[in-house]
Amino acid sequence: MGDERDDAVLDAVGPRLRALRRARGLTLAGVAASIGVSESTLSRLESGQRRPSLALLLPLARGYDVPLDDLVGAPRTGDPRIHLTPISRFGMTFVPLSRRPGGVQAFKMIIPARPAPLEPTPQTHDGFEWLYVLSGRLRLVIAERDLTLPPGEAAEFDTSLPHWLGSADGGAVELLILFGPQGVRAHVRAETRRSVRAEGRS
């Protein structure tokens, strides 16, 4: 019985990896190159023709920035606490709140206090975002609209429009934000070298 359950878990890894890669908009060649395995190995792994091993799953979990448990669908047991790993981008901090790969991802976003508010530098990318202000005063620029959101206010918008998030008064701002896959790539997975030029952007 235990062997059958183990087989079912291993058989589900390939489709889960394929769904995760497609949700991120990545190619087999791109993922294979980033984690240092051959494209054919990754293809066989996704199709179920090759059984997953720890040596393959560990770099995949790092490459996709997801817990190893998410790749194998392991049930969560024991300590109920979630250990969150903050991500710093564009002078802001993103704390991931969702753990399942693909689809909409939830983050707590922290904009630090500054001596003076930044000037908006609107950007665009495909997708849609939703946000809720927890504390501080958020300045939200969307195309021609320039809004100030106090705690308790929410907004949703099409990110193909030029947009920017920042502090309205230079004070710290904390908010909850939902990103589609394109938003996660644009905000959280952007190259660090770009963050110096785009500090404070949404």
PDB file of C-alpha atoms in Angstrom, residues 90-92 111-121 139 141 146 164-171 198-201:
ATOM      1  CA  PHE A  90      13.233  48.073  -6.327  1.00  0.00           C
ATOM      2  CA  GLY A  91      13.868  49.324  -2.788  1.00  0.00           C
ATOM      3  CA  MET A  92      10.752  47.514  -1.523  1.00  0.00           C
ATOM      4  CA  ILE A 111       7.492  50.393   1.006  1.00  0.00           C
ATOM      5  CA  PRO A 112      10.080  51.832   3.427  1.00  0.00           C
ATOM      6  CA  ALA A 113      10.009  55.372   4.807  1.00  0.00           C
ATOM      7  CA  ARG A 114      12.132  57.959   2.989  1.00  0.00           C
ATOM      8  CA  PRO A 115      13.148  61.558   3.727  1.00  0.00           C
ATOM      9  CA  ALA A 116      11.018  62.642   0.764  1.00  0.00           C
ATOM     10  CA  PRO A 117       8.557  60.826  -1.518  1.00  0.00           C
ATOM     11  CA  LEU A 118       9.933  59.463  -4.788  1.00  0.00           C
ATOM     12  CA  GLU A 119       8.886  60.858  -8.126  1.00  0.00           C
ATOM     13  CA  PRO A 120       6.671  58.400 -10.046  1.00  0.00           C
ATOM     14  CA  THR A 121       8.291  56.311 -12.774  1.00  0.00           C
ATOM     15  CA  ARG A 139       0.274  56.941  -3.784  1.00  0.00           C
ATOM     16  CA  VAL A 141      -0.533  56.454 -10.258  1.00  0.00           C
ATOM     17  CA  ASP A 146      -3.004  60.143  -9.353  1.00  0.00           C
ATOM     18  CA  TRP A 164       3.429  53.183 -10.159  1.00  0.00           C
ATOM     19  CA  LEU A 165       3.184  52.554  -6.413  1.00  0.00           C
ATOM     20  CA  GLY A 166       4.924  54.621  -3.742  1.00  0.00           C
ATOM     21  CA  SER A 167       4.526  56.458  -0.477  1.00  0.00           C
ATOM     22  CA  ALA A 168       2.287  59.505  -0.633  1.00  0.00           C
ATOM     23  CA  ASP A 169       4.117  61.356   2.146  1.00  0.00           C
ATOM     24  CA  GLY A 170       7.492  59.638   2.558  1.00  0.00           C
ATOM     25  CA  GLY A 171       6.243  57.410   5.386  1.00  0.00           C
ATOM     26  CA  ALA A 198      13.870  51.289 -11.280  1.00  0.00           C
ATOM     27  CA  GLU A 199      13.804  51.798  -7.510  1.00  0.00           C
ATOM     28  CA  GLY A 200      10.340  52.602  -6.266  1.00  0.00           C
ATOM     29  CA  ARG A 201       8.580  51.378  -9.368  1.00  0.00           C
TER      30      ARG A 201
END
